mmCIF file of C-alpha atoms in Angstrom:
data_model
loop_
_atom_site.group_PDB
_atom_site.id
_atom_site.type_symbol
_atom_site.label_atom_id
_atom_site.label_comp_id
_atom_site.label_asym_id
_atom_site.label_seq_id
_atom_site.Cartn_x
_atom_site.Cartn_y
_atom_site.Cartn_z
ATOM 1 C CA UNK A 3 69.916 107.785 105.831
ATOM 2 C CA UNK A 4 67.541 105.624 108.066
ATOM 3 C CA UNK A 5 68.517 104.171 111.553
ATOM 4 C CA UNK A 6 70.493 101.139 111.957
ATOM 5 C CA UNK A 7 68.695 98.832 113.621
ATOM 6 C CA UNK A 8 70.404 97.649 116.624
ATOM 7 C CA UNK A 9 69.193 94.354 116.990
ATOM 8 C CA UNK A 10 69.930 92.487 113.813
ATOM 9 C CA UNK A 11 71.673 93.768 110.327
ATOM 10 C CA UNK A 12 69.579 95.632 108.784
ATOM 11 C CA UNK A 13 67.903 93.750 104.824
ATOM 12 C CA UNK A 14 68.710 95.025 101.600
ATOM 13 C CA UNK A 15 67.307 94.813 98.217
ATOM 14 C CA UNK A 16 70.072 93.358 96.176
ATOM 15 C CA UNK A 17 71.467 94.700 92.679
ATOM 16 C CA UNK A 18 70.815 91.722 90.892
ATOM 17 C CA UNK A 19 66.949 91.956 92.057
ATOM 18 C CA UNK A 20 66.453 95.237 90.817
ATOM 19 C CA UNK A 21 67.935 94.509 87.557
ATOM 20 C CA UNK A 22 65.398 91.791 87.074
ATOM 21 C CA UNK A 23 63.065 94.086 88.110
ATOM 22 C CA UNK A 24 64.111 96.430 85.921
ATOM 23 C CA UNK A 25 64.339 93.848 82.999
ATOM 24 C CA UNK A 26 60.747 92.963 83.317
ATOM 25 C CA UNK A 27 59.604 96.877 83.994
ATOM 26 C CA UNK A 28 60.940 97.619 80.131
ATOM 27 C CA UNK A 29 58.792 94.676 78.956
ATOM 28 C CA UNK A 30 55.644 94.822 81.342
ATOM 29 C CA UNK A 31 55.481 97.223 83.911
ATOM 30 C CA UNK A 32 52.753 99.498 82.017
ATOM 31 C CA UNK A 33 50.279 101.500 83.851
ATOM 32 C CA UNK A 34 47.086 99.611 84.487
ATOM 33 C CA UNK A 35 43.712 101.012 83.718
ATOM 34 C CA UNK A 36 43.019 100.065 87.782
ATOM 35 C CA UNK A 37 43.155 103.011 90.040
ATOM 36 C CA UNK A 38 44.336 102.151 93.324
ATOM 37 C CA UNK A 39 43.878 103.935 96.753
ATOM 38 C CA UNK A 40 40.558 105.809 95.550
ATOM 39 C CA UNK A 41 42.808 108.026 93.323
ATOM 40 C CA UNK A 42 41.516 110.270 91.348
ATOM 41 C CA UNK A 43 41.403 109.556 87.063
ATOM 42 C CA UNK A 44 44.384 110.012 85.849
ATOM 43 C CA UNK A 45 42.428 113.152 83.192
ATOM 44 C CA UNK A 46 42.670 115.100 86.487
ATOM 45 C CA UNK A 47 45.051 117.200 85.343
ATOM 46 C CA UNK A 48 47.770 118.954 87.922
ATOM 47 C CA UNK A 49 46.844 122.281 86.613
ATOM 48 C CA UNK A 50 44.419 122.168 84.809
ATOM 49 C CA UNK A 51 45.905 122.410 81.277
ATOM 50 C CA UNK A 52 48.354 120.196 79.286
ATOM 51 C CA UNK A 53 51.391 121.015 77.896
ATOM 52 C CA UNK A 54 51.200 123.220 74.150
ATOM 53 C CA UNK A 55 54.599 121.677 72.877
ATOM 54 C CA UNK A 56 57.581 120.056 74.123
ATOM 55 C CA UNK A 57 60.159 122.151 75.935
ATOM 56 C CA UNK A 58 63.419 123.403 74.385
ATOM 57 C CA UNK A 59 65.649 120.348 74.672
ATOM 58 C CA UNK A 60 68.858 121.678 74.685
ATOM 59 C CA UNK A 61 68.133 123.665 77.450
ATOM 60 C CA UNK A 62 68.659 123.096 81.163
ATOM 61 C CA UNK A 63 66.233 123.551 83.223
ATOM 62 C CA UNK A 64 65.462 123.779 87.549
ATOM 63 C CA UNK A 65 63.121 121.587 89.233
ATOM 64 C CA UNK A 66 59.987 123.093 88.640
ATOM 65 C CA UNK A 67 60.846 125.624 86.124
ATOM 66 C CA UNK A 68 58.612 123.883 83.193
ATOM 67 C CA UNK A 69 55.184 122.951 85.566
ATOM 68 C CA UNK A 70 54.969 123.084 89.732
ATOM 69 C CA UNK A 71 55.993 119.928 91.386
ATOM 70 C CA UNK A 72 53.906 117.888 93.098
ATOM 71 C CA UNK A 73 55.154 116.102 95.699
ATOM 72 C CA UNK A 74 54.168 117.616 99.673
ATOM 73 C CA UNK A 75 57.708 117.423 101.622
ATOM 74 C CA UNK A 76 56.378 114.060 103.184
ATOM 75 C CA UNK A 77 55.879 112.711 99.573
ATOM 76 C CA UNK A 78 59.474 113.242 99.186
ATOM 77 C CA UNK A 79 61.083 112.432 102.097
ATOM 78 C CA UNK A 80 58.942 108.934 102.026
ATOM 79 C CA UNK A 81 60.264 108.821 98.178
ATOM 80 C CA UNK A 82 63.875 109.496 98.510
ATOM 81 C CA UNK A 83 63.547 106.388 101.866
ATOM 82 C CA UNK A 84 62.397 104.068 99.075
ATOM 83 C CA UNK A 85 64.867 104.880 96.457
ATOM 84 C CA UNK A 86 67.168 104.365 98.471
ATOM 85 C CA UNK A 87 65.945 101.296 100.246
ATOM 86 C CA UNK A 88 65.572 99.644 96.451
ATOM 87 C CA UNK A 89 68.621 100.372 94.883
ATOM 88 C CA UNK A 90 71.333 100.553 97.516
ATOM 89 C CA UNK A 91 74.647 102.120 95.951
ATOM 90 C CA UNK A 92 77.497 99.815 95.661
ATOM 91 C CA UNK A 93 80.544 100.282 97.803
ATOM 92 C CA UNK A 94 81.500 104.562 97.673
ATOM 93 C CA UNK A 95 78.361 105.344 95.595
ATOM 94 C CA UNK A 96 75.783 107.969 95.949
ATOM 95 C CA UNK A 97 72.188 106.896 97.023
ATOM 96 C CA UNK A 98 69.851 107.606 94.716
ATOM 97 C CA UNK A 99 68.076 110.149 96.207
ATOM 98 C CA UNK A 100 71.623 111.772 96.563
ATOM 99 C CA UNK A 101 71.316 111.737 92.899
ATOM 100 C CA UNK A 102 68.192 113.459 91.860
ATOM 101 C CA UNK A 103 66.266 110.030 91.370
ATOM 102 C CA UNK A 104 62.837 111.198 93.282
ATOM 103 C CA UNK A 105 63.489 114.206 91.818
ATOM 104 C CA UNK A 106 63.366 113.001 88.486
ATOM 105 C CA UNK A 107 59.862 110.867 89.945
ATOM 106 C CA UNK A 108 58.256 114.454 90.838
ATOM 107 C CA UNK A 109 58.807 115.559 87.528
ATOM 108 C CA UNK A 110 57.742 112.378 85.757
ATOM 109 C CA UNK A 111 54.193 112.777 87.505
ATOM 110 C CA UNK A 112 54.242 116.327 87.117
ATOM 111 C CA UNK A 113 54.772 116.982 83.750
ATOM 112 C CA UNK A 114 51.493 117.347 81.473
ATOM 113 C CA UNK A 115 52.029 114.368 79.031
ATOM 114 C CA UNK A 116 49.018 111.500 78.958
ATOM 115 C CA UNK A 117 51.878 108.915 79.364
ATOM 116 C CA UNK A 118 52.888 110.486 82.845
ATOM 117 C CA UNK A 119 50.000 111.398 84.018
ATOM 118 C CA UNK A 120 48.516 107.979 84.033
ATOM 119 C CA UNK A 121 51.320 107.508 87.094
ATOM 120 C CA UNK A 122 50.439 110.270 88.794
ATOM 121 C CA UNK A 123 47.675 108.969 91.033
ATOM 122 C CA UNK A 124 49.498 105.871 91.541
ATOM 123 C CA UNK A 125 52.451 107.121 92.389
ATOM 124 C CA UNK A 126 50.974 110.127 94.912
ATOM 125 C CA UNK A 127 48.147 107.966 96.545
ATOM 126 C CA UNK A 128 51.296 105.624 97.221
ATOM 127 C CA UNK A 129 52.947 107.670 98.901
ATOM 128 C CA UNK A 130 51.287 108.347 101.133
ATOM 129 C CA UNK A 131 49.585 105.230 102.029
ATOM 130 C CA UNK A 132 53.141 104.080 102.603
ATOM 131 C CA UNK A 133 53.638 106.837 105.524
ATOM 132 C CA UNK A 134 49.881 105.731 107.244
ATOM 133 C CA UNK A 135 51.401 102.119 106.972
ATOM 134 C CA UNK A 136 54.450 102.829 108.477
ATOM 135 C CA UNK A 137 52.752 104.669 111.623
ATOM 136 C CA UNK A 138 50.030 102.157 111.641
ATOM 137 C CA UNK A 139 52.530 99.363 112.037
ATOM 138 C CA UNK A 140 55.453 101.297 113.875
ATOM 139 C CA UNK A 141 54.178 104.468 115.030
ATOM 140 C CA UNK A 142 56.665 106.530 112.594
ATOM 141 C CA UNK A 143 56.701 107.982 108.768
ATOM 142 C CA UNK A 144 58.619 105.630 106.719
ATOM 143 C CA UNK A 145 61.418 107.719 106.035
ATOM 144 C CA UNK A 146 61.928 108.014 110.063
ATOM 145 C CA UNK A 147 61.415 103.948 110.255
ATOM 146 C CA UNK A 148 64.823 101.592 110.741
ATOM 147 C CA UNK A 149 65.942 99.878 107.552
ATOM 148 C CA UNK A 150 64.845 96.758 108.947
ATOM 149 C CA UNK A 151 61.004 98.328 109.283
ATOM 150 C CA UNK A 152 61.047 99.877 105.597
ATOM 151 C CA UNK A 153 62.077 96.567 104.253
ATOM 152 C CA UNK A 154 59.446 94.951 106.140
ATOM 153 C CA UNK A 155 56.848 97.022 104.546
ATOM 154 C CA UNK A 156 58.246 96.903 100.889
ATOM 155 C CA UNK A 157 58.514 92.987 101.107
ATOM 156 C CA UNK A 158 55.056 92.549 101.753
ATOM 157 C CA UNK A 159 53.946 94.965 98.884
ATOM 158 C CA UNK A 160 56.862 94.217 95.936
ATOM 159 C CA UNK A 161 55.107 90.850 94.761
ATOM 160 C CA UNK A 162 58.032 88.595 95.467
ATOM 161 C CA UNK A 163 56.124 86.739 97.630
ATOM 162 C CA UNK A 164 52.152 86.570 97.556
ATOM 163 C CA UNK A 165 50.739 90.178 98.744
ATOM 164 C CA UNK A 166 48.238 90.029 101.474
ATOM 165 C CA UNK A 167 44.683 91.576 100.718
ATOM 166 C CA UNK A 168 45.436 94.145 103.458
ATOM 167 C CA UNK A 169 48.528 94.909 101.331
ATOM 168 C CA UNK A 170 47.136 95.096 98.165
ATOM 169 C CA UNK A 171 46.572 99.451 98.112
ATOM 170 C CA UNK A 172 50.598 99.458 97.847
ATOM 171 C CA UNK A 173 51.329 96.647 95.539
ATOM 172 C CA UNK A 174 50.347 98.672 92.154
ATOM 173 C CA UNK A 175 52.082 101.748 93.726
ATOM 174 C CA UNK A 176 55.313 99.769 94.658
ATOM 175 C CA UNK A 177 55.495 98.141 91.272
ATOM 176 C CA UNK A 178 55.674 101.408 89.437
ATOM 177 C CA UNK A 179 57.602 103.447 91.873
ATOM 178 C CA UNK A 180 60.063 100.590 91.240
ATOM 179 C CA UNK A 181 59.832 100.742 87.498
ATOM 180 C CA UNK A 182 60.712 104.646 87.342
ATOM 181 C CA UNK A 183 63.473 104.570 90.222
ATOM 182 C CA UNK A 184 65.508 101.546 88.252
ATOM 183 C CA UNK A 185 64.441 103.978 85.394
ATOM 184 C CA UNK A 186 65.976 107.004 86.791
ATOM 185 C CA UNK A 187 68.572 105.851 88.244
ATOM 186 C CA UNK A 188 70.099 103.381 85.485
ATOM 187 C CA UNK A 189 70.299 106.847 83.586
ATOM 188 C CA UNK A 190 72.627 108.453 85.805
ATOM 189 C CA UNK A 191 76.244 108.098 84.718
ATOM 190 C CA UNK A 192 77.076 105.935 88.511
ATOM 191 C CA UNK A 193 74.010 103.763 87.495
ATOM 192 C CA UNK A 194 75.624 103.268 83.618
ATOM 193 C CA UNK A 195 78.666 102.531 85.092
ATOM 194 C CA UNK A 196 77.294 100.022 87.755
ATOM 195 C CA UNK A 197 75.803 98.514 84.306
ATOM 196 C CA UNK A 198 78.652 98.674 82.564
ATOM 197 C CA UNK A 199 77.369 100.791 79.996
ATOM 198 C CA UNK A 200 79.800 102.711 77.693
ATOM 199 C CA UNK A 201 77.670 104.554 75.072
ATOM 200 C CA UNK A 202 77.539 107.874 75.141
ATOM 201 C CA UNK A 203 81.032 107.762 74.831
ATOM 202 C CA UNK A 204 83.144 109.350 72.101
ATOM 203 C CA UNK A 205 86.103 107.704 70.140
ATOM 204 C CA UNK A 206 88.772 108.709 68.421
ATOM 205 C CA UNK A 207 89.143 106.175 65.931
ATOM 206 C CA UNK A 208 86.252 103.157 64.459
ATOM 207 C CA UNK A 209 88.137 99.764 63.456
ATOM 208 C CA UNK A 210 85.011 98.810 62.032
ATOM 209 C CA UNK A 211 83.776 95.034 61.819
ATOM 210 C CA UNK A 212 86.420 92.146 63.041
ATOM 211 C CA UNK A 213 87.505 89.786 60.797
ATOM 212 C CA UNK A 214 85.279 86.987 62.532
ATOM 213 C CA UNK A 215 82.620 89.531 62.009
ATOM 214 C CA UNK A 216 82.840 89.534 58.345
ATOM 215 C CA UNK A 217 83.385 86.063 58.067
ATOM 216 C CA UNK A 218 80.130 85.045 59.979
ATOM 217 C CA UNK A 219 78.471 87.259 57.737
ATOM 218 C CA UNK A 220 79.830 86.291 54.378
ATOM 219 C CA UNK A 221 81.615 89.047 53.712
ATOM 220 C CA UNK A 222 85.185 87.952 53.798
#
């Protein structure tokens, strides 16, 4: 967890901003033919091969058991800071990176598929221009900055307000590290619940359609 700071209570990224987020990620957020940070094109493959077929679904897997993970230990520390800087738990929650959700990122960027492999320049370059902008502005990696400083740096890059040229390298990075954290962790069952979500879930009995149901629809 990142230093307090002592001076002032530390910003947060509210809920209900990262479910609009979120909201306009499923309609929107796609990745852009632009390649930011000098990053290489996104048919550089990880390793040099793609994927023959998918992998046995019903099967659990490790991290890293289907293809090598990418991210350097900075990567991830700096990813599991921003996680958890977006989408603060609610009261007796896990943060996300407690629950796997840069985890799940690596993968995502990692795995062979054209889809995710379009974010995996983005989302690496990003990284790590996050870290040089942390110790260029505070003399620290970003996971080792106060709450106060990592907000700072994600407010001037998350396009709520006009992004300054200087900012501009993070602004495609932020955008769709924030689509596939909301992503990741809206999927686990704390983040379903925090949604109110209750698919999944099985039941003994169906009442089928109301009354008012049928009625609406002309069949009663």
């Amino acid at each position: 967890m990142p230093p307090e700071s002592s001076s002032s209570p530390s910003p947060r990224l509210d809920r209900r901003q990262a479910l609009a987020w979120l909201a306009v990620a499923a309609v929107g957020l796609t990745a852009s033919g632009r390649l930011p940070l000098g990053a290489a094109e996104p048919g550089d493959r990880p390793h040099g091969k793609r994927i023959g077929a998918d992998p046995v679904l019903n099967k659990t897997y490790v991290p890293g058991e289907l293809w090598p993970l990418s991210f350097t230990p900075a990567q991830r520390a700096a990813a599991d800071a921003l996680a958890d800087l977006i989408l603060p738990p609610e009261a007796g929650g896990k943060k996300p990176s407690e629950l796997g959700v840069p985890a799940f990122i690596d993968e995502w960027v990692s795995s062979y598929y054209d889809e995710t492999l379009k974010d995996r320049p983005i989302i690496l370059a990003g990284l790590t221009w996050l870290d040089a902008e942390a110790q260029r502005r505070h003399g620290a990696v970003f996971a080792k900055l106060t709450e106060a400083q990592q907000a700072g740096i994600a407010d001037d890059i998350c396009g709520v307000k006009p992004v300054k040229k200087e900012h501009k390298p993070g602004q495609d990075f932020f955008k769709r590290f924030r689509h596939l954290a909301a992503g990741g962790y809206y999927t686990t069952p704390q983040g379903m619940r925090e949604l109110g979500y209750v698919g999944n879930t099985p039941s003994a009995n169906f009442d089928g359609p109301t009354p008012e149901a049928l009625k609406h629809l002309g069949l009663a």
